[in-house]
GROMACS .gro file of C-alpha atoms in nm:
model
  337
    1UNK     CA    1  36.198   2.561 -10.492
    2UNK     CA    2  36.080   2.666 -10.144
    3UNK     CA    3  35.713   2.581 -10.087
    4UNK     CA    4  35.516   2.679  -9.777
    5UNK     CA    5  35.202   2.504  -9.651
    6UNK     CA    6  35.019   2.676  -9.364
    7UNK     CA    7  34.817   2.410  -9.186
    8UNK     CA    8  34.440   2.408  -9.132
    9UNK     CA    9  34.379   2.034  -9.101
   10UNK     CA   10  34.594   1.736  -9.015
   11UNK     CA   11  34.853   1.733  -9.293
   12UNK     CA   12  35.093   1.487  -9.136
   13UNK     CA   13  35.034   1.213  -9.395
   14UNK     CA   14  35.032   1.461  -9.683
   15UNK     CA   15  35.363   1.619  -9.583
   16UNK     CA   16  35.521   1.281  -9.510
   17UNK     CA   17  35.426   1.155  -9.856
   18UNK     CA   18  35.556   1.467 -10.032
   19UNK     CA   19  35.885   1.455  -9.843
   20UNK     CA   20  35.928   1.088  -9.933
   21UNK     CA   21  35.828   1.111 -10.299
   22UNK     CA   22  35.961   1.459 -10.387
   23UNK     CA   23  36.283   1.497 -10.183
   24UNK     CA   24  36.415   1.783 -10.400
   25UNK     CA   25  36.129   2.011 -10.294
   26UNK     CA   26  36.215   2.239 -10.000
   27UNK     CA   27  35.899   2.216  -9.791
   28UNK     CA   28  35.812   2.455  -9.509
   29UNK     CA   29  35.511   2.393  -9.284
   30UNK     CA   30  35.359   2.617  -9.020
   31UNK     CA   31  35.075   2.582  -8.768
   32UNK     CA   32  34.934   2.772  -8.473
   33UNK     CA   33  34.982   2.470  -8.249
   34UNK     CA   34  35.349   2.415  -8.178
   35UNK     CA   35  35.270   2.050  -8.095
   36UNK     CA   36  35.090   1.980  -8.422
   37UNK     CA   37  35.160   1.623  -8.541
   38UNK     CA   38  35.282   1.759  -8.874
   39UNK     CA   39  35.588   1.898  -8.694
   40UNK     CA   40  35.734   1.548  -8.667
   41UNK     CA   41  35.756   1.506  -9.045
   42UNK     CA   42  35.803   1.863  -9.172
   43UNK     CA   43  36.157   1.933  -9.298
   44UNK     CA   44  36.119   2.288  -9.161
   45UNK     CA   45  35.844   2.390  -8.920
   46UNK     CA   46  35.756   2.714  -8.749
   47UNK     CA   47  35.478   2.822  -8.517
   48UNK     CA   48  35.231   3.085  -8.630
   49UNK     CA   49  35.104   3.376  -8.419
   50UNK     CA   50  34.797   3.304  -8.206
   51UNK     CA   51  34.468   3.349  -8.388
   52UNK     CA   52  34.342   3.707  -8.393
   53UNK     CA   53  34.672   3.864  -8.287
   54UNK     CA   54  34.790   3.977  -8.633
   55UNK     CA   55  34.650   4.057  -8.976
   56UNK     CA   56  34.703   3.702  -9.094
   57UNK     CA   57  34.733   3.758  -9.471
   58UNK     CA   58  34.983   4.040  -9.417
   59UNK     CA   59  35.181   3.819  -9.179
   60UNK     CA   60  35.191   3.544  -9.442
   61UNK     CA   61  35.321   3.788  -9.702
   62UNK     CA   62  35.587   3.938  -9.474
   63UNK     CA   63  35.701   3.595  -9.355
   64UNK     CA   64  35.714   3.454  -9.708
   65UNK     CA   65  35.935   3.746  -9.817
   66UNK     CA   66  36.158   3.714  -9.511
   67UNK     CA   67  36.211   3.341  -9.557
   68UNK     CA   68  36.255   3.345  -9.932
   69UNK     CA   69  35.944   3.140 -10.011
   70UNK     CA   70  35.881   3.078 -10.381
   71UNK     CA   71  35.527   2.937 -10.354
   72UNK     CA   72  35.256   2.953 -10.086
   73UNK     CA   73  34.984   2.688 -10.059
   74UNK     CA   74  34.742   2.840  -9.805
   75UNK     CA   75  34.522   2.601  -9.611
   76UNK     CA   76  34.369   2.865  -9.386
   77UNK     CA   77  34.315   3.237  -9.425
   78UNK     CA   78  34.253   3.172  -9.793
   79UNK     CA   79  34.010   3.456  -9.861
   80UNK     CA   80  34.249   3.711  -9.714
   81UNK     CA   81  34.533   3.573  -9.922
   82UNK     CA   82  34.319   3.573 -10.236
   83UNK     CA   83  34.251   3.945 -10.189
   84UNK     CA   84  34.627   4.013 -10.183
   85UNK     CA   85  34.737   3.807 -10.483
   86UNK     CA   86  34.883   4.112 -10.657
   87UNK     CA   87  35.106   4.187 -10.356
   88UNK     CA   88  35.233   3.829 -10.339
   89UNK     CA   89  35.297   3.828 -10.715
   90UNK     CA   90  35.481   4.161 -10.698
   91UNK     CA   91  35.721   3.999 -10.453
   92UNK     CA   92  35.781   3.694 -10.672
   93UNK     CA   93  35.566   3.458 -10.463
   94UNK     CA   94  35.331   3.223 -10.650
   95UNK     CA   95  35.011   3.159 -10.453
   96UNK     CA   96  34.824   2.835 -10.509
   97UNK     CA   97  34.484   2.913 -10.362
   98UNK     CA   98  34.169   2.722 -10.455
   99UNK     CA   99  33.984   3.016 -10.615
  100UNK     CA  100  33.944   3.391 -10.613
  101UNK     CA  101  33.806   3.562 -10.304
  102UNK     CA  102  33.446   3.587 -10.431
  103UNK     CA  103  33.434   3.218 -10.520
  104UNK     CA  104  33.579   3.117 -10.184
  105UNK     CA  105  33.312   3.329 -10.016
  106UNK     CA  106  33.043   3.154 -10.220
  107UNK     CA  107  33.170   2.807 -10.129
  108UNK     CA  108  33.195   2.895  -9.759
  109UNK     CA  109  32.840   3.031  -9.746
  110UNK     CA  110  32.624   2.721  -9.779
  111UNK     CA  111  32.305   2.924  -9.829
  112UNK     CA  112  32.456   3.120 -10.117
  113UNK     CA  113  32.602   2.802 -10.263
  114UNK     CA  114  32.259   2.633 -10.256
  115UNK     CA  115  32.111   2.931 -10.443
  116UNK     CA  116  32.389   2.909 -10.702
  117UNK     CA  117  32.299   2.541 -10.759
  118UNK     CA  118  31.930   2.612 -10.831
  119UNK     CA  119  31.781   2.358 -11.076
  120UNK     CA  120  32.082   2.127 -11.047
  121UNK     CA  121  31.945   1.771 -11.024
  122UNK     CA  122  32.200   1.686 -10.753
  123UNK     CA  123  32.090   1.966 -10.519
  124UNK     CA  124  31.924   1.848 -10.199
  125UNK     CA  125  31.587   2.015 -10.118
  126UNK     CA  126  31.706   2.312  -9.911
  127UNK     CA  127  31.561   2.619  -9.739
  128UNK     CA  128  31.768   2.912  -9.610
  129UNK     CA  129  31.611   3.051  -9.291
  130UNK     CA  130  31.683   3.348  -9.068
  131UNK     CA  131  31.381   3.341  -8.837
  132UNK     CA  132  31.193   3.090  -8.620
  133UNK     CA  133  30.880   3.098  -8.835
  134UNK     CA  134  31.085   3.035  -9.148
  135UNK     CA  135  31.242   2.737  -8.975
  136UNK     CA  136  30.903   2.587  -8.886
  137UNK     CA  137  30.768   2.647  -9.237
  138UNK     CA  138  31.075   2.478  -9.390
  139UNK     CA  139  31.046   2.173  -9.165
  140UNK     CA  140  30.677   2.137  -9.248
  141UNK     CA  141  30.745   2.164  -9.623
  142UNK     CA  142  31.021   1.903  -9.613
  143UNK     CA  143  30.840   1.652  -9.397
  144UNK     CA  144  30.503   1.675  -9.570
  145UNK     CA  145  30.600   1.396  -9.812
  146UNK     CA  146  30.746   1.168  -9.549
  147UNK     CA  147  31.107   1.286  -9.550
  148UNK     CA  148  31.301   1.377  -9.237
  149UNK     CA  149  31.463   1.718  -9.202
  150UNK     CA  150  31.797   1.837  -9.069
  151UNK     CA  151  31.951   2.176  -8.993
  152UNK     CA  152  32.299   2.325  -8.999
  153UNK     CA  153  32.454   2.674  -8.994
  154UNK     CA  154  32.502   2.851  -9.327
  155UNK     CA  155  32.870   2.867  -9.238
  156UNK     CA  156  33.066   2.594  -9.067
  157UNK     CA  157  33.309   2.307  -9.109
  158UNK     CA  158  33.339   1.945  -8.999
  159UNK     CA  159  32.967   1.910  -8.924
  160UNK     CA  160  32.965   2.174  -8.650
  161UNK     CA  161  32.608   2.268  -8.558
  162UNK     CA  162  32.444   1.986  -8.756
  163UNK     CA  163  32.125   1.832  -8.611
  164UNK     CA  164  31.877   1.580  -8.746
  165UNK     CA  165  31.525   1.699  -8.668
  166UNK     CA  166  31.370   1.360  -8.599
  167UNK     CA  167  31.377   1.321  -8.220
  168UNK     CA  168  31.037   1.252  -8.068
  169UNK     CA  169  31.095   1.413  -7.732
  170UNK     CA  170  31.271   1.728  -7.608
  171UNK     CA  171  31.522   1.532  -7.396
  172UNK     CA  172  31.651   1.304  -7.671
  173UNK     CA  173  31.942   1.529  -7.757
  174UNK     CA  174  32.045   1.549  -7.391
  175UNK     CA  175  32.035   1.173  -7.343
  176UNK     CA  176  32.260   1.108  -7.644
  177UNK     CA  177  32.413   1.433  -7.777
  178UNK     CA  178  32.659   1.248  -8.002
  179UNK     CA  179  32.366   1.121  -8.210
  180UNK     CA  180  32.295   1.483  -8.315
  181UNK     CA  181  31.918   1.438  -8.295
  182UNK     CA  182  31.673   1.697  -8.165
  183UNK     CA  183  31.300   1.752  -8.191
  184UNK     CA  184  31.185   2.031  -8.427
  185UNK     CA  185  30.982   2.184  -8.143
  186UNK     CA  186  31.285   2.204  -7.913
  187UNK     CA  187  31.497   2.359  -8.186
  188UNK     CA  188  31.223   2.608  -8.280
  189UNK     CA  189  31.187   2.709  -7.915
  190UNK     CA  190  31.560   2.784  -7.902
  191UNK     CA  191  31.527   3.002  -8.212
  192UNK     CA  192  31.233   3.192  -8.062
  193UNK     CA  193  31.442   3.255  -7.752
  194UNK     CA  194  31.730   3.376  -7.971
  195UNK     CA  195  31.500   3.618  -8.153
  196UNK     CA  196  31.371   3.759  -7.826
  197UNK     CA  197  31.731   3.819  -7.721
  198UNK     CA  198  31.803   3.999  -8.047
  199UNK     CA  199  32.039   3.729  -8.173
  200UNK     CA  200  32.071   3.680  -8.549
  201UNK     CA  201  32.118   3.341  -8.714
  202UNK     CA  202  32.145   3.199  -9.064
  203UNK     CA  203  32.057   2.834  -9.110
  204UNK     CA  204  31.994   2.576  -9.379
  205UNK     CA  205  31.704   2.338  -9.330
  206UNK     CA  206  31.744   2.042  -9.562
  207UNK     CA  207  31.606   1.700  -9.631
  208UNK     CA  208  31.791   1.452  -9.410
  209UNK     CA  209  31.994   1.222  -9.635
  210UNK     CA  210  31.998   0.873  -9.487
  211UNK     CA  211  32.202   0.686  -9.747
  212UNK     CA  212  32.572   0.637  -9.819
  213UNK     CA  213  32.813   0.929  -9.811
  214UNK     CA  214  33.097   0.986 -10.053
  215UNK     CA  215  33.364   1.239 -10.133
  216UNK     CA  216  33.504   1.315 -10.476
  217UNK     CA  217  33.868   1.393 -10.397
  218UNK     CA  218  34.040   1.584 -10.677
  219UNK     CA  219  34.360   1.759 -10.774
  220UNK     CA  220  34.289   2.041 -11.016
  221UNK     CA  221  34.485   2.294 -11.217
  222UNK     CA  222  34.300   2.618 -11.290
  223UNK     CA  223  33.964   2.451 -11.352
  224UNK     CA  224  34.093   2.128 -11.506
  225UNK     CA  225  34.078   1.800 -11.312
  226UNK     CA  226  34.408   1.608 -11.322
  227UNK     CA  227  34.313   1.338 -11.073
  228UNK     CA  228  33.979   1.231 -10.928
  229UNK     CA  229  33.871   0.948 -10.701
  230UNK     CA  230  33.539   0.876 -10.535
  231UNK     CA  231  33.565   0.760 -10.174
  232UNK     CA  232  33.242   0.596 -10.057
  233UNK     CA  233  33.201   0.532  -9.686
  234UNK     CA  234  33.048   0.185  -9.671
  235UNK     CA  235  33.044   0.173  -9.291
  236UNK     CA  236  33.249   0.299  -8.997
  237UNK     CA  237  33.560   0.109  -9.104
  238UNK     CA  238  33.525   0.023  -9.474
  239UNK     CA  239  33.563   0.259  -9.768
  240UNK     CA  240  33.563   0.204 -10.143
  241UNK     CA  241  33.797   0.407 -10.365
  242UNK     CA  242  33.711   0.436 -10.736
  243UNK     CA  243  33.852   0.639 -11.022
  244UNK     CA  244  33.552   0.551 -11.243
  245UNK     CA  245  33.224   0.675 -11.099
  246UNK     CA  246  32.919   0.865 -11.225
  247UNK     CA  247  32.974   1.152 -10.979
  248UNK     CA  248  33.314   1.248 -11.120
  249UNK     CA  249  33.169   1.420 -11.428
  250UNK     CA  250  32.937   1.631 -11.210
  251UNK     CA  251  33.218   1.729 -10.972
  252UNK     CA  252  33.449   1.806 -11.265
  253UNK     CA  253  33.188   2.041 -11.412
  254UNK     CA  254  33.174   2.229 -11.080
  255UNK     CA  255  33.554   2.255 -11.084
  256UNK     CA  256  33.542   2.397 -11.438
  257UNK     CA  257  33.257   2.637 -11.355
  258UNK     CA  258  33.437   2.783 -11.054
  259UNK     CA  259  33.791   2.761 -11.187
  260UNK     CA  260  33.908   2.560 -10.887
  261UNK     CA  261  34.274   2.488 -10.826
  262UNK     CA  262  34.476   2.251 -10.608
  263UNK     CA  263  34.333   1.989 -10.373
  264UNK     CA  264  33.952   1.993 -10.367
  265UNK     CA  265  33.679   1.763 -10.241
  266UNK     CA  266  33.308   1.760 -10.321
  267UNK     CA  267  33.077   1.592 -10.071
  268UNK     CA  268  32.768   1.394 -10.173
  269UNK     CA  269  32.518   1.175  -9.990
  270UNK     CA  270  32.231   0.952 -10.098
  271UNK     CA  271  31.872   1.038 -10.014
  272UNK     CA  272  31.617   0.780  -9.900
  273UNK     CA  273  31.557   0.679 -10.262
  274UNK     CA  274  31.926   0.616 -10.330
  275UNK     CA  275  31.977   0.930 -10.543
  276UNK     CA  276  32.300   1.124 -10.490
  277UNK     CA  277  32.271   1.480 -10.355
  278UNK     CA  278  32.550   1.734 -10.326
  279UNK     CA  279  32.633   1.866  -9.980
  280UNK     CA  280  32.920   2.109 -10.038
  281UNK     CA  281  33.246   2.187 -10.213
  282UNK     CA  282  33.547   2.210  -9.982
  283UNK     CA  283  33.838   2.417 -10.110
  284UNK     CA  284  34.089   2.192  -9.934
  285UNK     CA  285  34.212   1.837  -9.923
  286UNK     CA  286  34.025   1.582  -9.712
  287UNK     CA  287  34.104   1.241  -9.568
  288UNK     CA  288  34.081   1.098  -9.917
  289UNK     CA  289  34.428   1.234  -9.995
  290UNK     CA  290  34.590   0.970  -9.775
  291UNK     CA  291  34.347   0.695  -9.875
  292UNK     CA  292  34.422   0.759 -10.243
  293UNK     CA  293  34.795   0.730 -10.188
  294UNK     CA  294  34.749   0.402 -10.002
  295UNK     CA  295  34.581   0.239 -10.304
  296UNK     CA  296  34.819   0.368 -10.570
  297UNK     CA  297  34.648   0.695 -10.668
  298UNK     CA  298  34.922   0.963 -10.642
  299UNK     CA  299  34.715   1.236 -10.483
  300UNK     CA  300  34.981   1.413 -10.275
  301UNK     CA  301  35.253   1.404 -10.540
  302UNK     CA  302  35.014   1.528 -10.809
  303UNK     CA  303  34.918   1.813 -10.576
  304UNK     CA  304  35.278   1.919 -10.516
  305UNK     CA  305  35.354   1.871 -10.887
  306UNK     CA  306  35.084   2.127 -10.967
  307UNK     CA  307  35.274   2.372 -10.748
  308UNK     CA  308  35.609   2.298 -10.914
  309UNK     CA  309  35.462   2.297 -11.265
  310UNK     CA  310  35.529   1.929 -11.331
  311UNK     CA  311  35.183   1.776 -11.288
  312UNK     CA  312  35.052   1.507 -11.520
  313UNK     CA  313  34.698   1.366 -11.534
  314UNK     CA  314  34.635   1.035 -11.358
  315UNK     CA  315  34.398   0.823 -11.564
  316UNK     CA  316  34.442   0.465 -11.443
  317UNK     CA  317  34.138   0.268 -11.329
  318UNK     CA  318  34.135   0.187 -10.959
  319UNK     CA  319  33.852   0.017 -10.768
  320UNK     CA  320  33.959  -0.095 -10.422
  321UNK     CA  321  33.783  -0.153 -10.091
  322UNK     CA  322  33.993  -0.062  -9.790
  323UNK     CA  323  33.969  -0.089  -9.413
  324UNK     CA  324  34.070   0.210  -9.205
  325UNK     CA  325  34.344   0.128  -8.954
  326UNK     CA  326  34.474   0.357  -8.682
  327UNK     CA  327  34.846   0.333  -8.609
  328UNK     CA  328  35.016   0.487  -8.307
  329UNK     CA  329  35.329   0.673  -8.418
  330UNK     CA  330  35.587   0.796  -8.164
  331UNK     CA  331  35.644   1.170  -8.162
  332UNK     CA  332  35.981   1.267  -8.308
  333UNK     CA  333  36.203   1.569  -8.274
  334UNK     CA  334  36.161   1.820  -8.556
  335UNK     CA  335  36.371   2.092  -8.709
  336UNK     CA  336  36.219   2.426  -8.621
  337UNK     CA  337  36.301   2.748  -8.796
   0.00000   0.00000   0.00000
């Protein structure tokens, strides 16, 4: 069976594990960057066209047909692929995408997702704003009871555009930009300037969650969870991996509600009272995939087994604290198609 992963995040460990544990699977991997670290471990690798130069979903379909791919596991361009499922199917190509196009759109739009979670006890107090006055009103409402506020774009990944609105002076964010702190007045002034320039923006103003952060990393099959592990970030280096945790039932209900498929992670964080609040659902694997494998939870093999139709639920109890270690690995020659 020829399976194609198109890369959107660092999949080196995932691919390495699949190649090691499932040697009979013919795995193809592609990426825009010809020097992507995944190239060193991919049995077959090819470089994708530069972003914006082709209709990406159509290119995926044409390339899959040309190379005799049996199954596509898209990691980027997922909405475009989801809109063309009939065309892939007509050409005998099984697509393992996280959800249909409308659901993927909902998950990517954090404002719409927050609305869809109305009345859920895990939802963080959140305001969607599109004007400077709405921003100031939201900050005032959130901070009236002593909480701090934060802001982020309605669309974005990997924390891009996130700021905590608790700096006391306008220069704080310039003195230490990595801290991601800015004063509400400085941020509001920037929004006023944007409005005067005719620039549109869509933001979420939320209660700043100061507690622990965790990710529920899951492998799912058409709305059913086959494997789930909660990865709690205890500090910069230490993480705890558990397959028995109160958040799993909530995350599993979201998977069922949205019919999610493949590798998924749901992000949560504790508020100042220690209560868990949901941040987002990511329709992709996260760093937890590799952490799970390291402690005996077969995340990567369960994921590829979903694609090949051989997946079995993983139900063993695991509760392990681990320390993150960075290893330098020499670059190797790869087979390119």
